[in-house]
Amino acid sequence: MKTNQILKIGTPAVMVGCDVLPPEPSPKLTSISLSDPTLRPKVVPPSSSPPKRVAEFWNVPATITPNNFVYKSLSNWAFNTAIGCSHGCGFCYVPSASTNKQAPALKKYGVDDPDADWGNYVLVRPWDEKKFRASLRKAEATPEGELKPDGNRAVMYCSTTDPYQVIRGGDSSESRDLNDAARYLVTRSLELIRDESTLNIRILTRGPLARLDFDLMRSFGDRLTFGMSLPTLRNDLARIYEPSAPAPSQRLATLRAAANAGLNIYVAIAPTYPECDADDLRVTLEAVAALRPITVFHEPINIRAENVARIEGHAKTLGLRVKTDVFATADTWRGYALDSLRTVERLADEVGLRERLHLWPDASLGSKGARLASPDPERYSAWLNHWWTRRSEWPSRNGDPVCRDYERSHWGDEIA
């Protein structure tokens, strides 16, 4: 395949599990209400023509690079197999935080707007074993004193894309080449990390194709954890917020298979949606608890106005409603976010996940205004700092108790 060829794909499809289904009809929706009409973001109607899709090879090889996670306790490095992602999650932070910085280079590939086109382009990084090995040696030689301890000396697959996504090229041959190349990036790099370093691995994916590598992952022993993002078990909600990602039911089945294969698993119940009420969260947490994960992460969704508009527009094409009023102002979002965090904390206690729960409160919840809005700012600040400094479990440390450095009673309304 020529490296500068732009692959234009026809009608977009919806990924359910590993099957590609045609888009469904678009029944008319009467309205989607917001708490303040003056703050309603513009809803962009779906285009009459299908979006241009770009599937190609990027010009920079895949290597291990330091990451800049704050308050996540996921990893110290990342290995990203591609620029872009076929899942097209409407809430994704990557376009604004990462790919927008490469807009001039992406334009040469036919990507006009990295943010608006998110989900419609995947540029697979080439494999250069010499450069990869150099990055591996550099990471391995990094003194632990220079690393954030909450990173567990781990390399994350992946932080800006999905290592087990399905890449759709212009025809079957091109799709096969791209998917084979992406798969080789994952398998060969994992083999080298296993055999030539002492680094740990954290896999985070939405893709059931990960099953193909369970034997390889198991060969790492306690050096590898496998996780999936599972905000809800409702496939209908996922079709709105994660339109081209495999269905939650497929992800749960993959997590079960991983646990049965003897892998150390974790789950990111993140980001949960405004429609995920206490009943929905309980169902998800109960299913996750049955898997006996080493860690359960959680955070509520936090998206910008243009992404709200995009999600609203997609929901409209499906004839569905979404609760976007929580995004109307900073105060309404903060109230929603704290309620979600508090609810998950309470439910985790009830389903037996208390010692494995790891909340991800957004940094904005620590603003001066947010702290002063709490009836007990001191206790609220201690709660935030606990989660922000918490180090997530790693398999070899499972026997250690999880430190709770704040009063472990339920918040209660007076804290929120």
PDB file of C-alpha atoms in Angstrom, residues 68-294:
ATOM      1  CA  ASN A  68       1.869  12.567  31.655  1.00  0.00           C
ATOM      2  CA  PHE A  69      -1.005  11.043  33.603  1.00  0.00           C
ATOM      3  CA  VAL A  70      -2.133  13.068  36.593  1.00  0.00           C
ATOM      4  CA  TYR A  71      -4.027  11.395  39.462  1.00  0.00           C
ATOM      5  CA  LYS A  72      -4.584   8.173  37.453  1.00  0.00           C
ATOM      6  CA  SER A  73      -2.014   5.665  38.803  1.00  0.00           C
ATOM      7  CA  LEU A  74      -1.931   3.767  35.527  1.00  0.00           C
ATOM      8  CA  SER A  75       1.620   3.696  34.185  1.00  0.00           C
ATOM      9  CA  ASN A  76       4.899   5.538  33.707  1.00  0.00           C
ATOM     10  CA  TRP A  77       5.134   4.996  29.962  1.00  0.00           C
ATOM     11  CA  ALA A  78       2.867   4.322  27.012  1.00  0.00           C
ATOM     12  CA  PHE A  79       3.152   2.367  23.792  1.00  0.00           C
ATOM     13  CA  ASN A  80       0.738   3.745  21.207  1.00  0.00           C
ATOM     14  CA  THR A  81       0.193   1.777  18.030  1.00  0.00           C
ATOM     15  CA  ALA A  82      -1.588   4.440  15.986  1.00  0.00           C
ATOM     16  CA  ILE A  83      -2.654   8.030  15.580  1.00  0.00           C
ATOM     17  CA  GLY A  84      -6.436   8.125  15.844  1.00  0.00           C
ATOM     18  CA  CYS A  85      -8.880   5.421  16.865  1.00  0.00           C
ATOM     19  CA  SER A  86     -11.708   3.675  15.038  1.00  0.00           C
ATOM     20  CA  HIS A  87     -13.948   3.551  18.119  1.00  0.00           C
ATOM     21  CA  GLY A  88     -14.825   7.242  17.838  1.00  0.00           C
ATOM     22  CA  CYS A  89     -15.945   7.721  21.448  1.00  0.00           C
ATOM     23  CA  GLY A  90     -17.635  11.116  21.657  1.00  0.00           C
ATOM     24  CA  PHE A  91     -16.157  11.932  25.068  1.00  0.00           C
ATOM     25  CA  CYS A  92     -12.531  11.094  24.228  1.00  0.00           C
ATOM     26  CA  TYR A  93      -9.924  13.542  25.501  1.00  0.00           C
ATOM     27  CA  VAL A  94      -7.271  12.511  22.984  1.00  0.00           C
ATOM     28  CA  PRO A  95      -8.154  14.816  20.047  1.00  0.00           C
ATOM     29  CA  SER A  96      -7.940  17.968  22.154  1.00  0.00           C
ATOM     30  CA  ALA A  97      -4.996  16.813  24.268  1.00  0.00           C
ATOM     31  CA  SER A  98      -2.889  15.067  21.654  1.00  0.00           C
ATOM     32  CA  THR A  99      -3.852  14.787  17.994  1.00  0.00           C
ATOM     33  CA  ASN A 100      -4.808  18.452  17.569  1.00  0.00           C
ATOM     34  CA  LYS A 101      -1.127  19.227  18.108  1.00  0.00           C
ATOM     35  CA  GLN A 102      -0.373  17.213  14.976  1.00  0.00           C
ATOM     36  CA  ALA A 103      -3.005  18.888  12.815  1.00  0.00           C
ATOM     37  CA  PRO A 104      -0.559  20.080  10.102  1.00  0.00           C
ATOM     38  CA  ALA A 105       0.888  16.582   9.679  1.00  0.00           C
ATOM     39  CA  LEU A 106      -2.559  14.979   9.756  1.00  0.00           C
ATOM     40  CA  LYS A 107      -3.808  17.339   7.078  1.00  0.00           C
ATOM     41  CA  LYS A 108      -1.323  15.773   4.655  1.00  0.00           C
ATOM     42  CA  TYR A 109      -3.182  12.505   5.158  1.00  0.00           C
ATOM     43  CA  GLY A 110      -6.562  14.075   4.458  1.00  0.00           C
ATOM     44  CA  VAL A 111      -7.621  14.714   8.059  1.00  0.00           C
ATOM     45  CA  ASP A 112      -9.003  18.254   8.000  1.00  0.00           C
ATOM     46  CA  ASP A 113     -10.084  18.530  11.641  1.00  0.00           C
ATOM     47  CA  PRO A 114      -8.522  16.029  14.108  1.00  0.00           C
ATOM     48  CA  ASP A 115     -11.251  16.757  16.657  1.00  0.00           C
ATOM     49  CA  ALA A 116     -14.354  16.746  14.466  1.00  0.00           C
ATOM     50  CA  ASP A 117     -13.024  13.810  12.427  1.00  0.00           C
ATOM     51  CA  TRP A 118     -12.221  11.714  15.506  1.00  0.00           C
ATOM     52  CA  GLY A 119     -13.203   8.118  14.859  1.00  0.00           C
ATOM     53  CA  ASN A 120     -12.784   8.476  11.104  1.00  0.00           C
ATOM     54  CA  TYR A 121      -9.010   8.137  10.904  1.00  0.00           C
ATOM     55  CA  VAL A 122      -6.475   5.550  12.039  1.00  0.00           C
ATOM     56  CA  LEU A 123      -2.837   5.956  11.062  1.00  0.00           C
ATOM     57  CA  VAL A 124      -0.879   2.873  12.103  1.00  0.00           C
ATOM     58  CA  ARG A 125       2.652   3.502  13.306  1.00  0.00           C
ATOM     59  CA  PRO A 126       5.400   1.563  11.493  1.00  0.00           C
ATOM     60  CA  TRP A 127       7.619  -0.935  13.287  1.00  0.00           C
ATOM     61  CA  ASP A 128      11.303  -0.128  13.689  1.00  0.00           C
ATOM     62  CA  GLU A 129      12.817  -2.721  15.993  1.00  0.00           C
ATOM     63  CA  LYS A 130      16.076  -0.837  16.458  1.00  0.00           C
ATOM     64  CA  LYS A 131      14.282   2.312  17.617  1.00  0.00           C
ATOM     65  CA  PHE A 132      11.879   0.339  19.777  1.00  0.00           C
ATOM     66  CA  ARG A 133      14.714  -1.490  21.513  1.00  0.00           C
ATOM     67  CA  ALA A 134      16.467   1.816  22.149  1.00  0.00           C
ATOM     68  CA  SER A 135      13.321   3.199  23.796  1.00  0.00           C
ATOM     69  CA  LEU A 136      12.981   0.000  25.825  1.00  0.00           C
ATOM     70  CA  ARG A 137      16.555   0.236  27.106  1.00  0.00           C
ATOM     71  CA  LYS A 138      16.024   3.878  28.037  1.00  0.00           C
ATOM     72  CA  ALA A 139      12.862   3.083  29.980  1.00  0.00           C
ATOM     73  CA  GLU A 140      14.472   0.103  31.711  1.00  0.00           C
ATOM     74  CA  ALA A 141      17.449   2.218  32.782  1.00  0.00           C
ATOM     75  CA  THR A 142      15.330   5.002  34.293  1.00  0.00           C
ATOM     76  CA  PRO A 143      16.059   5.197  38.043  1.00  0.00           C
ATOM     77  CA  GLU A 144      12.973   4.509  40.138  1.00  0.00           C
ATOM     78  CA  GLY A 145      13.576   7.765  41.957  1.00  0.00           C
ATOM     79  CA  GLU A 146      12.806   9.626  38.742  1.00  0.00           C
ATOM     80  CA  LEU A 147       9.474   7.845  38.247  1.00  0.00           C
ATOM     81  CA  LYS A 148       6.096   8.578  39.765  1.00  0.00           C
ATOM     82  CA  PRO A 149       5.585   5.699  42.202  1.00  0.00           C
ATOM     83  CA  ASP A 150       1.918   5.354  41.264  1.00  0.00           C
ATOM     84  CA  GLY A 151       2.954   4.299  37.749  1.00  0.00           C
ATOM     85  CA  ASN A 152       4.117   0.855  38.944  1.00  0.00           C
ATOM     86  CA  ARG A 153       6.998   0.902  36.385  1.00  0.00           C
ATOM     87  CA  ALA A 154       4.410  -0.055  33.803  1.00  0.00           C
ATOM     88  CA  VAL A 155       4.040   0.538  30.081  1.00  0.00           C
ATOM     89  CA  MET A 156       0.453   1.171  29.046  1.00  0.00           C
ATOM     90  CA  TYR A 157      -1.088  -0.273  25.881  1.00  0.00           C
ATOM     91  CA  CYS A 158      -2.390   2.275  24.889  1.00  0.00           C
ATOM     92  CA  SER A 159      -2.959   5.824  26.156  1.00  0.00           C
ATOM     93  CA  THR A 160      -4.120   7.576  22.957  1.00  0.00           C
ATOM     94  CA  THR A 161      -5.616   4.741  20.900  1.00  0.00           C
ATOM     95  CA  ASP A 162      -6.825   1.150  21.348  1.00  0.00           C
ATOM     96  CA  PRO A 163      -4.361  -1.726  20.873  1.00  0.00           C
ATOM     97  CA  TYR A 164      -7.119  -4.138  19.786  1.00  0.00           C
ATOM     98  CA  GLN A 165      -9.326  -2.003  17.563  1.00  0.00           C
ATOM     99  CA  VAL A 166     -10.572  -3.135  14.164  1.00  0.00           C
ATOM    100  CA  ILE A 167      -9.142  -0.911  11.419  1.00  0.00           C
ATOM    101  CA  ARG A 168     -11.312  -0.553   8.335  1.00  0.00           C
ATOM    102  CA  GLY A 169      -9.405   0.173   5.143  1.00  0.00           C
ATOM    103  CA  GLY A 170     -10.664   0.826   1.646  1.00  0.00           C
ATOM    104  CA  ASP A 171     -10.835  -2.859   0.708  1.00  0.00           C
ATOM    105  CA  SER A 172     -10.228  -6.217   2.357  1.00  0.00           C
ATOM    106  CA  SER A 173      -6.573  -6.350   1.343  1.00  0.00           C
ATOM    107  CA  GLU A 174      -5.784  -2.906   2.743  1.00  0.00           C
ATOM    108  CA  SER A 175      -7.727  -3.628   5.920  1.00  0.00           C
ATOM    109  CA  ARG A 176      -5.821  -6.876   6.379  1.00  0.00           C
ATOM    110  CA  ASP A 177      -2.453  -5.161   5.910  1.00  0.00           C
ATOM    111  CA  LEU A 178      -3.273  -2.472   8.457  1.00  0.00           C
ATOM    112  CA  ASN A 179      -4.697  -4.860  11.039  1.00  0.00           C
ATOM    113  CA  ASP A 180      -1.804  -7.297  10.608  1.00  0.00           C
ATOM    114  CA  ALA A 181       0.694  -4.473  11.059  1.00  0.00           C
ATOM    115  CA  ALA A 182      -1.067  -3.183  14.176  1.00  0.00           C
ATOM    116  CA  ARG A 183      -1.238  -6.674  15.646  1.00  0.00           C
ATOM    117  CA  TYR A 184       2.476  -7.241  15.001  1.00  0.00           C
ATOM    118  CA  LEU A 185       3.276  -3.987  16.815  1.00  0.00           C
ATOM    119  CA  VAL A 186       1.543  -5.317  19.908  1.00  0.00           C
ATOM    120  CA  THR A 187       2.831  -8.885  19.900  1.00  0.00           C
ATOM    121  CA  ARG A 188       6.448  -8.167  18.972  1.00  0.00           C
ATOM    122  CA  SER A 189       6.801  -5.278  21.407  1.00  0.00           C
ATOM    123  CA  LEU A 190       5.312  -7.368  24.214  1.00  0.00           C
ATOM    124  CA  GLU A 191       7.769 -10.177  23.493  1.00  0.00           C
ATOM    125  CA  LEU A 192      10.714  -7.786  23.655  1.00  0.00           C
ATOM    126  CA  ILE A 193       9.528  -6.136  26.874  1.00  0.00           C
ATOM    127  CA  ARG A 194       9.041  -9.557  28.454  1.00  0.00           C
ATOM    128  CA  ASP A 195      12.420 -10.936  27.375  1.00  0.00           C
ATOM    129  CA  GLU A 196      14.675  -7.866  27.528  1.00  0.00           C
ATOM    130  CA  SER A 197      13.432  -5.859  30.506  1.00  0.00           C
ATOM    131  CA  THR A 198      11.829  -5.993  33.939  1.00  0.00           C
ATOM    132  CA  LEU A 199       9.103  -3.478  33.079  1.00  0.00           C
ATOM    133  CA  ASN A 200       5.456  -4.174  33.822  1.00  0.00           C
ATOM    134  CA  ILE A 201       2.585  -4.003  31.338  1.00  0.00           C
ATOM    135  CA  ARG A 202      -0.899  -2.539  31.670  1.00  0.00           C
ATOM    136  CA  ILE A 203      -3.314  -3.337  28.843  1.00  0.00           C
ATOM    137  CA  LEU A 204      -6.413  -1.136  28.503  1.00  0.00           C
ATOM    138  CA  THR A 205      -8.783  -1.858  25.641  1.00  0.00           C
ATOM    139  CA  ARG A 206     -12.375  -2.086  24.495  1.00  0.00           C
ATOM    140  CA  GLY A 207     -11.512  -4.775  21.951  1.00  0.00           C
ATOM    141  CA  PRO A 208     -12.454  -8.473  22.257  1.00  0.00           C
ATOM    142  CA  LEU A 209      -9.621  -9.204  19.798  1.00  0.00           C
ATOM    143  CA  ALA A 210      -7.383  -9.134  22.874  1.00  0.00           C
ATOM    144  CA  ARG A 211      -8.342 -12.788  23.373  1.00  0.00           C
ATOM    145  CA  LEU A 212      -5.875 -13.644  20.618  1.00  0.00           C
ATOM    146  CA  ASP A 213      -3.002 -12.623  22.902  1.00  0.00           C
ATOM    147  CA  PHE A 214      -4.102 -14.137  26.206  1.00  0.00           C
ATOM    148  CA  ASP A 215      -1.399 -16.812  26.048  1.00  0.00           C
ATOM    149  CA  LEU A 216       1.257 -14.168  25.437  1.00  0.00           C
ATOM    150  CA  MET A 217      -0.098 -12.010  28.249  1.00  0.00           C
ATOM    151  CA  ARG A 218      -0.139 -14.960  30.635  1.00  0.00           C
ATOM    152  CA  SER A 219       3.576 -15.514  29.987  1.00  0.00           C
ATOM    153  CA  PHE A 220       4.286 -12.246  31.862  1.00  0.00           C
ATOM    154  CA  GLY A 221       2.936 -13.637  35.120  1.00  0.00           C
ATOM    155  CA  ASP A 222       2.494 -10.865  37.685  1.00  0.00           C
ATOM    156  CA  ARG A 223       4.197  -8.331  35.426  1.00  0.00           C
ATOM    157  CA  LEU A 224       1.006  -7.754  33.409  1.00  0.00           C
ATOM    158  CA  THR A 225      -2.516  -6.591  34.159  1.00  0.00           C
ATOM    159  CA  PHE A 226      -5.320  -6.700  31.615  1.00  0.00           C
ATOM    160  CA  GLY A 227      -8.209  -4.269  31.766  1.00  0.00           C
ATOM    161  CA  MET A 228     -11.182  -3.032  29.802  1.00  0.00           C
ATOM    162  CA  SER A 229     -13.277   0.122  29.887  1.00  0.00           C
ATOM    163  CA  LEU A 230     -16.810  -0.802  30.915  1.00  0.00           C
ATOM    164  CA  PRO A 231     -18.871   2.286  31.843  1.00  0.00           C
ATOM    165  CA  THR A 232     -22.194   0.449  31.631  1.00  0.00           C
ATOM    166  CA  LEU A 233     -23.671  -2.877  30.591  1.00  0.00           C
ATOM    167  CA  ARG A 234     -26.367  -1.129  28.560  1.00  0.00           C
ATOM    168  CA  ASN A 235     -25.591  -1.618  24.888  1.00  0.00           C
ATOM    169  CA  ASP A 236     -28.098   1.097  23.929  1.00  0.00           C
ATOM    170  CA  LEU A 237     -26.206   3.750  25.904  1.00  0.00           C
ATOM    171  CA  ALA A 238     -22.878   2.649  24.507  1.00  0.00           C
ATOM    172  CA  ARG A 239     -24.206   3.098  20.961  1.00  0.00           C
ATOM    173  CA  ILE A 240     -24.654   6.800  21.745  1.00  0.00           C
ATOM    174  CA  TYR A 241     -21.394   7.564  23.523  1.00  0.00           C
ATOM    175  CA  GLU A 242     -19.114   4.914  21.968  1.00  0.00           C
ATOM    176  CA  PRO A 243     -20.702   4.459  18.535  1.00  0.00           C
ATOM    177  CA  SER A 244     -18.104   2.204  16.911  1.00  0.00           C
ATOM    178  CA  ALA A 245     -16.667   0.408  19.933  1.00  0.00           C
ATOM    179  CA  PRO A 246     -17.519  -3.224  20.692  1.00  0.00           C
ATOM    180  CA  ALA A 247     -20.667  -3.619  22.782  1.00  0.00           C
ATOM    181  CA  PRO A 248     -20.396  -3.734  26.600  1.00  0.00           C
ATOM    182  CA  SER A 249     -21.766  -7.282  26.579  1.00  0.00           C
ATOM    183  CA  GLN A 250     -18.803  -8.322  24.421  1.00  0.00           C
ATOM    184  CA  ARG A 251     -16.364  -6.572  26.739  1.00  0.00           C
ATOM    185  CA  LEU A 252     -17.780  -8.259  29.823  1.00  0.00           C
ATOM    186  CA  ALA A 253     -17.476 -11.631  28.085  1.00  0.00           C
ATOM    187  CA  THR A 254     -13.850 -10.813  27.232  1.00  0.00           C
ATOM    188  CA  LEU A 255     -13.098  -9.889  30.838  1.00  0.00           C
ATOM    189  CA  ARG A 256     -14.589 -13.189  31.991  1.00  0.00           C
ATOM    190  CA  ALA A 257     -12.444 -15.031  29.468  1.00  0.00           C
ATOM    191  CA  ALA A 258      -9.360 -13.151  30.685  1.00  0.00           C
ATOM    192  CA  ALA A 259     -10.087 -14.062  34.294  1.00  0.00           C
ATOM    193  CA  ASN A 260     -10.663 -17.688  33.328  1.00  0.00           C
ATOM    194  CA  ALA A 261      -7.363 -17.627  31.418  1.00  0.00           C
ATOM    195  CA  GLY A 262      -5.583 -16.735  34.646  1.00  0.00           C
ATOM    196  CA  LEU A 263      -4.826 -13.087  33.860  1.00  0.00           C
ATOM    197  CA  ASN A 264      -4.731 -10.407  36.531  1.00  0.00           C
ATOM    198  CA  ILE A 265      -7.593  -8.149  35.512  1.00  0.00           C
ATOM    199  CA  TYR A 266      -8.815  -4.677  36.388  1.00  0.00           C
ATOM    200  CA  VAL A 267     -11.826  -2.724  35.161  1.00  0.00           C
ATOM    201  CA  ALA A 268     -12.296   0.958  34.354  1.00  0.00           C
ATOM    202  CA  ILE A 269     -15.936   1.830  34.963  1.00  0.00           C
ATOM    203  CA  ALA A 270     -15.191   5.014  33.137  1.00  0.00           C
ATOM    204  CA  PRO A 271     -16.360   7.343  31.992  1.00  0.00           C
ATOM    205  CA  THR A 272     -19.889   6.733  33.218  1.00  0.00           C
ATOM    206  CA  TYR A 273     -22.686   8.720  31.578  1.00  0.00           C
ATOM    207  CA  PRO A 274     -25.409  10.926  33.091  1.00  0.00           C
ATOM    208  CA  GLU A 275     -27.881   8.159  32.227  1.00  0.00           C
ATOM    209  CA  CYS A 276     -25.985   5.731  34.495  1.00  0.00           C
ATOM    210  CA  ASP A 277     -28.131   6.006  37.620  1.00  0.00           C
ATOM    211  CA  ALA A 278     -27.652   4.077  40.856  1.00  0.00           C
ATOM    212  CA  ASP A 279     -29.485   1.019  39.531  1.00  0.00           C
ATOM    213  CA  ASP A 280     -27.333   0.913  36.402  1.00  0.00           C
ATOM    214  CA  LEU A 281     -24.139   1.413  38.382  1.00  0.00           C
ATOM    215  CA  ARG A 282     -25.099  -1.371  40.779  1.00  0.00           C
ATOM    216  CA  VAL A 283     -25.662  -3.817  37.919  1.00  0.00           C
ATOM    217  CA  THR A 284     -22.251  -2.974  36.469  1.00  0.00           C
ATOM    218  CA  LEU A 285     -20.456  -3.162  39.816  1.00  0.00           C
ATOM    219  CA  GLU A 286     -22.049  -6.501  40.693  1.00  0.00           C
ATOM    220  CA  ALA A 287     -20.960  -7.980  37.365  1.00  0.00           C
ATOM    221  CA  VAL A 288     -17.460  -6.595  37.852  1.00  0.00           C
ATOM    222  CA  ALA A 289     -17.215  -7.877  41.434  1.00  0.00           C
ATOM    223  CA  ALA A 290     -17.849 -11.411  40.189  1.00  0.00           C
ATOM    224  CA  LEU A 291     -14.644 -11.151  38.141  1.00  0.00           C
ATOM    225  CA  ARG A 292     -12.500 -10.538  41.254  1.00  0.00           C
ATOM    226  CA  PRO A 293     -10.492  -7.666  39.707  1.00  0.00           C
ATOM    227  CA  ILE A 294      -7.397  -6.293  41.391  1.00  0.00           C
TER     228      ILE A 294
END
